[in-house]
mmCIF file of C-alpha atoms in Angstrom:
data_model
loop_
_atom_site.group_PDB
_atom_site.id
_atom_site.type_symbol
_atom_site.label_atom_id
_atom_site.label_comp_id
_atom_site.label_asym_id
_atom_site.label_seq_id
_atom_site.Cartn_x
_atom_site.Cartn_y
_atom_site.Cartn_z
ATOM 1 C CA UNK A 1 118.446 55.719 -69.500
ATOM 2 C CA UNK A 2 117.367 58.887 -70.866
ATOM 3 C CA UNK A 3 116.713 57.204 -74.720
ATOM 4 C CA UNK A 4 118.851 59.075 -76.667
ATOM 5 C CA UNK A 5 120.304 57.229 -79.327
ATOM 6 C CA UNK A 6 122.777 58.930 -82.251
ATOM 7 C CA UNK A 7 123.621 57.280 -85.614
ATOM 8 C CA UNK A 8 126.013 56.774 -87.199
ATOM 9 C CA UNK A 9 128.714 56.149 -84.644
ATOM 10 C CA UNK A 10 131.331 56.545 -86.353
ATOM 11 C CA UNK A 11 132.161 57.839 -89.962
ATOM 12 C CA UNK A 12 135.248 58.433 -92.119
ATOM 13 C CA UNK A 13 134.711 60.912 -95.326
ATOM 14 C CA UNK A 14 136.187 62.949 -97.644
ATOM 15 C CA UNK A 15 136.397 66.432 -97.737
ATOM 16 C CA UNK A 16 133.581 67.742 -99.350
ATOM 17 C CA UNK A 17 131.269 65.682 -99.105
ATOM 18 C CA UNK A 18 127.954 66.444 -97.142
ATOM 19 C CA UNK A 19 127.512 64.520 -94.068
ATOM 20 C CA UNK A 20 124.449 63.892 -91.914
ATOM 21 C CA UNK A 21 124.474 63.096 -88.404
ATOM 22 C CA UNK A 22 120.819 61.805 -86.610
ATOM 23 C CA UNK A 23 119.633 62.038 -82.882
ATOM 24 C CA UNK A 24 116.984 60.365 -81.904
ATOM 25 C CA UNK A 25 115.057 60.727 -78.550
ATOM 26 C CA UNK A 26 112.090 58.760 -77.031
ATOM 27 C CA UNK A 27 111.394 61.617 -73.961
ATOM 28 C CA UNK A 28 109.140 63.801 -75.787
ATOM 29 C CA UNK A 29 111.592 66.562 -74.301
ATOM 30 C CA UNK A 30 111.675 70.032 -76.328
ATOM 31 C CA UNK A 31 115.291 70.653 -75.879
ATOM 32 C CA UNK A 32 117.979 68.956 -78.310
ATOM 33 C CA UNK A 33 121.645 70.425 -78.582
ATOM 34 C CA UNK A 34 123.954 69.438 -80.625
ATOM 35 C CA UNK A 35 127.609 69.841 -79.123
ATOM 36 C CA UNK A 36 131.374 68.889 -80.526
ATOM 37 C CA UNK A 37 133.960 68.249 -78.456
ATOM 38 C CA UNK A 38 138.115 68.873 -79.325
ATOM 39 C CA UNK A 39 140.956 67.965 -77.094
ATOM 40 C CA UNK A 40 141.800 71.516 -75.222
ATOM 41 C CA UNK A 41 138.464 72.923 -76.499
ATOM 42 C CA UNK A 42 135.579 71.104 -74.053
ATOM 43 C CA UNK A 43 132.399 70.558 -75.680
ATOM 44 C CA UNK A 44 131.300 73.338 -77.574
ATOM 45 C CA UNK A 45 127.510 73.724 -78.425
ATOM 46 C CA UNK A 46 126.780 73.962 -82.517
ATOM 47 C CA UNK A 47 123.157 74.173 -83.053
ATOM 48 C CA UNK A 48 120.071 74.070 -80.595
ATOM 49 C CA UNK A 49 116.389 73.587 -81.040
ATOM 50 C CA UNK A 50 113.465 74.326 -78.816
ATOM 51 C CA UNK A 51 110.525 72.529 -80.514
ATOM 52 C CA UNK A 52 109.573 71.118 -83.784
ATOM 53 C CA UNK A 53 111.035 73.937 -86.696
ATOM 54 C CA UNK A 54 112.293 75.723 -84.037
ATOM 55 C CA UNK A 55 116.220 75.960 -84.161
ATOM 56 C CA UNK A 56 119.186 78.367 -83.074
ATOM 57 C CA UNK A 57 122.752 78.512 -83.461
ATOM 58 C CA UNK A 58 125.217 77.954 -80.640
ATOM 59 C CA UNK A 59 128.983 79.480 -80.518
ATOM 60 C CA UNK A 60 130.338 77.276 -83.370
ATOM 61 C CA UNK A 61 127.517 76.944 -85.695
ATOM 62 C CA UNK A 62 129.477 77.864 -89.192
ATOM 63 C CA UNK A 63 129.959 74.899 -91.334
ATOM 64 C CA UNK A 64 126.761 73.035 -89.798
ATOM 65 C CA UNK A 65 123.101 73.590 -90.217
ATOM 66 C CA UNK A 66 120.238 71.377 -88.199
ATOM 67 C CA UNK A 67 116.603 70.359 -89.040
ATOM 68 C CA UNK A 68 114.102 69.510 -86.542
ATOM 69 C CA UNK A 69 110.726 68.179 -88.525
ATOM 70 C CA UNK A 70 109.900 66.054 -85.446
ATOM 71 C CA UNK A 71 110.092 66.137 -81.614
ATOM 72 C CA UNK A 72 112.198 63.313 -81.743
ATOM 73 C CA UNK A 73 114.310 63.719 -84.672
ATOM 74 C CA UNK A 74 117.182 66.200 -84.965
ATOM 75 C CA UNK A 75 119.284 66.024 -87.852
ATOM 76 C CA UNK A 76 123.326 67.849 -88.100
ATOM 77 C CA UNK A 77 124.469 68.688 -91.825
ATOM 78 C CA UNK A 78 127.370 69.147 -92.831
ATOM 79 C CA UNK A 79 127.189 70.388 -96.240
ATOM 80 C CA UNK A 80 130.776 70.110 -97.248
ATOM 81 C CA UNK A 81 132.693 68.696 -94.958
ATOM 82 C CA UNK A 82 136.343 69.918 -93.695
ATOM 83 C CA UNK A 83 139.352 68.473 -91.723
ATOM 84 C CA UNK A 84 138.531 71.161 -89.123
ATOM 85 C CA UNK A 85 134.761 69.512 -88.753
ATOM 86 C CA UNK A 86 136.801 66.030 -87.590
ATOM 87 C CA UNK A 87 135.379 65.485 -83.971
ATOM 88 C CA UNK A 88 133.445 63.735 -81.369
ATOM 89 C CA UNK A 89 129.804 65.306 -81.777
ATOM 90 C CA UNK A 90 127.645 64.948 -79.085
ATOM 91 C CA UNK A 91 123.695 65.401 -79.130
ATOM 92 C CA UNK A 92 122.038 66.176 -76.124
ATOM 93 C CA UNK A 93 118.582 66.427 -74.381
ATOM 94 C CA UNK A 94 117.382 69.299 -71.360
ATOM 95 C CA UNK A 95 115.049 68.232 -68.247
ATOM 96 C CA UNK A 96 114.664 69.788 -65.439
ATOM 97 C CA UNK A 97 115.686 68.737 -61.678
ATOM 98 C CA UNK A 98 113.577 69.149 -58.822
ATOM 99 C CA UNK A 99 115.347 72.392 -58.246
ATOM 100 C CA UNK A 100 114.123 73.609 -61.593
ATOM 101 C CA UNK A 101 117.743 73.846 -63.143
ATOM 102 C CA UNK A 102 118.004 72.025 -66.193
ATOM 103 C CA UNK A 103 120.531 69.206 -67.064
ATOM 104 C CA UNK A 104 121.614 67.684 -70.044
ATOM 105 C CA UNK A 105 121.257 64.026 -70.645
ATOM 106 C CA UNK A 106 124.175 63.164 -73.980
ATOM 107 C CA UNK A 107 123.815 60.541 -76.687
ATOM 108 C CA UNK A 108 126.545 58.116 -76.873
ATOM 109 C CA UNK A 109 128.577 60.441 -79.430
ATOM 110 C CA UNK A 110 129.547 60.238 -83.299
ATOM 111 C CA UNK A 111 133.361 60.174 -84.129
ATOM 112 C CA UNK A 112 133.638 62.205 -87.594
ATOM 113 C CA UNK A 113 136.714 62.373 -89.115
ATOM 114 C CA UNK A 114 137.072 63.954 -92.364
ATOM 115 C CA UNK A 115 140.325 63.153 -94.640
ATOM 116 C CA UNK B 1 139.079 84.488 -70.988
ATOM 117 C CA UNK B 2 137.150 81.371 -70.878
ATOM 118 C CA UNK B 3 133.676 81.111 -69.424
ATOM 119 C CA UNK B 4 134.649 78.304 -67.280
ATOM 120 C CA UNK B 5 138.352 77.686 -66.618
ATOM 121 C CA UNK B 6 139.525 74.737 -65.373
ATOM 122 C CA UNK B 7 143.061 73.154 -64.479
ATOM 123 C CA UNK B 8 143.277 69.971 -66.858
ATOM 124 C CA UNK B 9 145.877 68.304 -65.004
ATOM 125 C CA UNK B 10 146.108 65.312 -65.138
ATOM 126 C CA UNK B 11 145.943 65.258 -60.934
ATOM 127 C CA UNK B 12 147.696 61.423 -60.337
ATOM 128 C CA UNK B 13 146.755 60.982 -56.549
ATOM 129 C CA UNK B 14 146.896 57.028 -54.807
ATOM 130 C CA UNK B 15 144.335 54.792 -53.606
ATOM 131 C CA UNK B 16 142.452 56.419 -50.421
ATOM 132 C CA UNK B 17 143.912 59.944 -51.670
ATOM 133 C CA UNK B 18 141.435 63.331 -50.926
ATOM 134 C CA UNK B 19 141.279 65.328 -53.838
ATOM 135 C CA UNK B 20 140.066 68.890 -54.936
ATOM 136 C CA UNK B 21 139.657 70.731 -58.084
ATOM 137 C CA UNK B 22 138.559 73.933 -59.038
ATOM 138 C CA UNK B 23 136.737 76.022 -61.427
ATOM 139 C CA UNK B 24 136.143 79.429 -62.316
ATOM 140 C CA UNK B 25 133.223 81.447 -64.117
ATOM 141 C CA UNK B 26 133.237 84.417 -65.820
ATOM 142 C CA UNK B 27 129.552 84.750 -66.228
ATOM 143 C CA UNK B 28 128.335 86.647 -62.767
ATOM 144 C CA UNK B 29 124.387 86.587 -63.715
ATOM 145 C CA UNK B 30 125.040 82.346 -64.292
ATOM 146 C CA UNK B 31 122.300 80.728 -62.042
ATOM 147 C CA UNK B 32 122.932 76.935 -62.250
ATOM 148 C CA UNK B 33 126.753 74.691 -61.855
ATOM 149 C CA UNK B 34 127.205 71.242 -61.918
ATOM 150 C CA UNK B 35 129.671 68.737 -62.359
ATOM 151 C CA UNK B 36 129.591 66.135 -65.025
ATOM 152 C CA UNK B 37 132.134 63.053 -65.462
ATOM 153 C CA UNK B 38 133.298 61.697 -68.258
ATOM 154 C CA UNK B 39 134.683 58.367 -68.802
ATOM 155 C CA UNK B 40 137.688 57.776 -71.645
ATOM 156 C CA UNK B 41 135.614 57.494 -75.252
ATOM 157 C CA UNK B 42 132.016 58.208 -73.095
ATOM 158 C CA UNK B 43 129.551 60.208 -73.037
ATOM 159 C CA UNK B 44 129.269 63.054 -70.323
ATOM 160 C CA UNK B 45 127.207 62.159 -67.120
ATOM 161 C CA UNK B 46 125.242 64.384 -64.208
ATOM 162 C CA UNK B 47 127.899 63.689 -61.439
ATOM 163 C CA UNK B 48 126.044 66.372 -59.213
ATOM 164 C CA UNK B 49 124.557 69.809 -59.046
ATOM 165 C CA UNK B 50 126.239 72.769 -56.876
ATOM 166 C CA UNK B 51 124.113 74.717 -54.755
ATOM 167 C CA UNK B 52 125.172 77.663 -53.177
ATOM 168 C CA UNK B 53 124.918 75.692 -49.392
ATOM 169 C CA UNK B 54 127.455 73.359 -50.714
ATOM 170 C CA UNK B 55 126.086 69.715 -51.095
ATOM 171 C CA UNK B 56 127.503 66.088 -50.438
ATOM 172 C CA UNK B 57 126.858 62.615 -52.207
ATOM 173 C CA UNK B 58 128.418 60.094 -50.256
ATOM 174 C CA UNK B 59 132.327 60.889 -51.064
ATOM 175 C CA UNK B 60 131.941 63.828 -53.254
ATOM 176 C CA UNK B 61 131.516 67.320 -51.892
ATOM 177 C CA UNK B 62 130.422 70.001 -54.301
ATOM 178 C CA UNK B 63 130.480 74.225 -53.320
ATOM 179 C CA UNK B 64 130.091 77.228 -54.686
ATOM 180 C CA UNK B 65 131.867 80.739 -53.860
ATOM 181 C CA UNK B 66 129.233 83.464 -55.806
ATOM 182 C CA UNK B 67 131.528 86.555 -54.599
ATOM 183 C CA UNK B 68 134.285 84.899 -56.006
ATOM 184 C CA UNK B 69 133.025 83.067 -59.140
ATOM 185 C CA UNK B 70 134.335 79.696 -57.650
ATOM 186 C CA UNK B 71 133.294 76.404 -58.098
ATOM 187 C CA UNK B 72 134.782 73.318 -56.124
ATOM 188 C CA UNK B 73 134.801 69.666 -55.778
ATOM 189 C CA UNK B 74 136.197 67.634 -53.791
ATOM 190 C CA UNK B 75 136.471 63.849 -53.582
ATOM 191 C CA UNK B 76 137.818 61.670 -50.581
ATOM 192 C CA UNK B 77 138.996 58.393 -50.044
ATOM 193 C CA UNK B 78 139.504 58.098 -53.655
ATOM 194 C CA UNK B 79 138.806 54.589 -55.658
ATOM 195 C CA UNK B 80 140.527 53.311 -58.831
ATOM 196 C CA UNK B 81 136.838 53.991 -60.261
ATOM 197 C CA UNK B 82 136.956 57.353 -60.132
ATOM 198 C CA UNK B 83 139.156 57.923 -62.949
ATOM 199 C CA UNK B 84 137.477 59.975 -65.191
ATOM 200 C CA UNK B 85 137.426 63.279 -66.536
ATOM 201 C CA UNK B 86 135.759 66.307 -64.682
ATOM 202 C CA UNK B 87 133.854 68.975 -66.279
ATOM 203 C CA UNK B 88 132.793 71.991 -64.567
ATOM 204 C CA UNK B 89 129.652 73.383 -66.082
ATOM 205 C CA UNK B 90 127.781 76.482 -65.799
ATOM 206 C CA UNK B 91 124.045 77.673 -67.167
ATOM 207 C CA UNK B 92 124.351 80.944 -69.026
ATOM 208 C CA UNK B 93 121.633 82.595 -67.049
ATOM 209 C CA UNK B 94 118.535 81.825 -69.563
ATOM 210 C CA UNK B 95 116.208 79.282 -69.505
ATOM 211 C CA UNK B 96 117.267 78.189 -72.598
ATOM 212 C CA UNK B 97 119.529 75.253 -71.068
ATOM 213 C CA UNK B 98 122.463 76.112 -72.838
ATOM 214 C CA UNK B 99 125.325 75.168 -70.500
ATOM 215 C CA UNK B 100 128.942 76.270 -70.779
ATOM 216 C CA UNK B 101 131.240 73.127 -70.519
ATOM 217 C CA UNK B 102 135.363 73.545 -68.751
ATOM 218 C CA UNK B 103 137.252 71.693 -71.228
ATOM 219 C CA UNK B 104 137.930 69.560 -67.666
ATOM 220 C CA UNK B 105 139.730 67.833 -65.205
ATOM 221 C CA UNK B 106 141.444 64.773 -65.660
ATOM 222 C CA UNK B 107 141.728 62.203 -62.553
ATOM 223 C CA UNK B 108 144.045 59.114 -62.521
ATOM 224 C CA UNK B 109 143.891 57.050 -59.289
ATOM 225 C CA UNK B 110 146.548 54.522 -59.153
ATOM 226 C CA UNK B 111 146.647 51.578 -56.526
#
């Protein structure tokens, strides 16, 4: 297994209130993604980050910022969260194949849902 | 248009049943495709890479049309255990990693 480990799981919260998701890898790899994922919608990719500091958003990165203070840590806020934000989020690690194409490797997931 | 289209089904096929499904990309510059299977409530998984020669693993045959934008896969002598959903995923063409994800395929195999 690749390591990746997300907490928590699940949550239930009200709207408006700030929510924290954590991914945690033991790879040492430089690549973490966050994705969501919506019935009719795929998985969609939030927030990325390429190192340590080093962040960037993806296609649905409104409502959500990310923090990266260590290569194995990378943190999704919600600041205020919103029905809309209720979701499976997936984080996600990059490493290369032989072939030098790189694959993601997912965390278990975190089911949100926001009330 | 979607990046990556896909047909979600669901495809219902028997025991023993060959399979196909298809994809299509938008992206022409896109350099890397796979296929990724996900179980009900489960994380995504590597199912297999394409490569533009076409490549097998053991029931599962995966191609790629470039000229056409095509991605295929195709699965014989189906089990019960490959129910599962089937994304088609493509790189964007940087060496970012950043993969665009077909909201996917849905398989049921029934005895």
């Amino acid at each position: 297994d690749a390591g990746i480990t997300q907490s928590p799981r699940h949550k239930v919260t009200e709207t408006g209130t700030p929510v924290t998701l954590r991914c945690h890898q033991t790879e040492n790899h430089r690549y973490m993604y966050w994705y969501r994922q919506d019935p009719g919608h795929g998985l969609r990719l939030i927030h990325y980050s390429y190192g340590v500091k080093d962040t960037d958003k993806g296609e649905v990165s409104d409502g959500y910022s990310v923090s990266r203070s260590k290569t194995e840590d990378f943190l999704l806020t919600l600041e205020s969260a919103t029905s809309s934000q209720t979701s499976v989020y997936f984080c996600a690690i990059s490493s290369p194949l032989n072939s030098g194409a790189n694959v993601l490797t997912f965390g278990a997931g975190s089911r949100l849902t926001v009330l | 248009r979607k990046e990556v289209e896909q047909d979600p089904g669901p495809f219902n096929v028997p025991e023993g049943a060959t399979v196909a499904f298809n994809c299509t990309y938008s992206n022409s510059a896109s350099q890397s495709f796979f296929w990724y299977r996900q179980d009900c409530r489960k994380e995504p998984k590597l199912l297999m890479s394409v490569y533009s020669s076409g490549n097998e693993d053991g029931r599962f045959t995966a191609q790629l049309n470039r000229a056409s934008q095509y991605i295929s896969l195709l699965i014989r002598d189906s089990k019960l255990s490959d129910s599962a959903t089937y994304l088609c995923v493509v790189n964007k063409a940087s060496n970012t990693g950043k993969l665009i994800f077909g909201q996917g395929t849905t398989l049921q195999v029934k005895p």
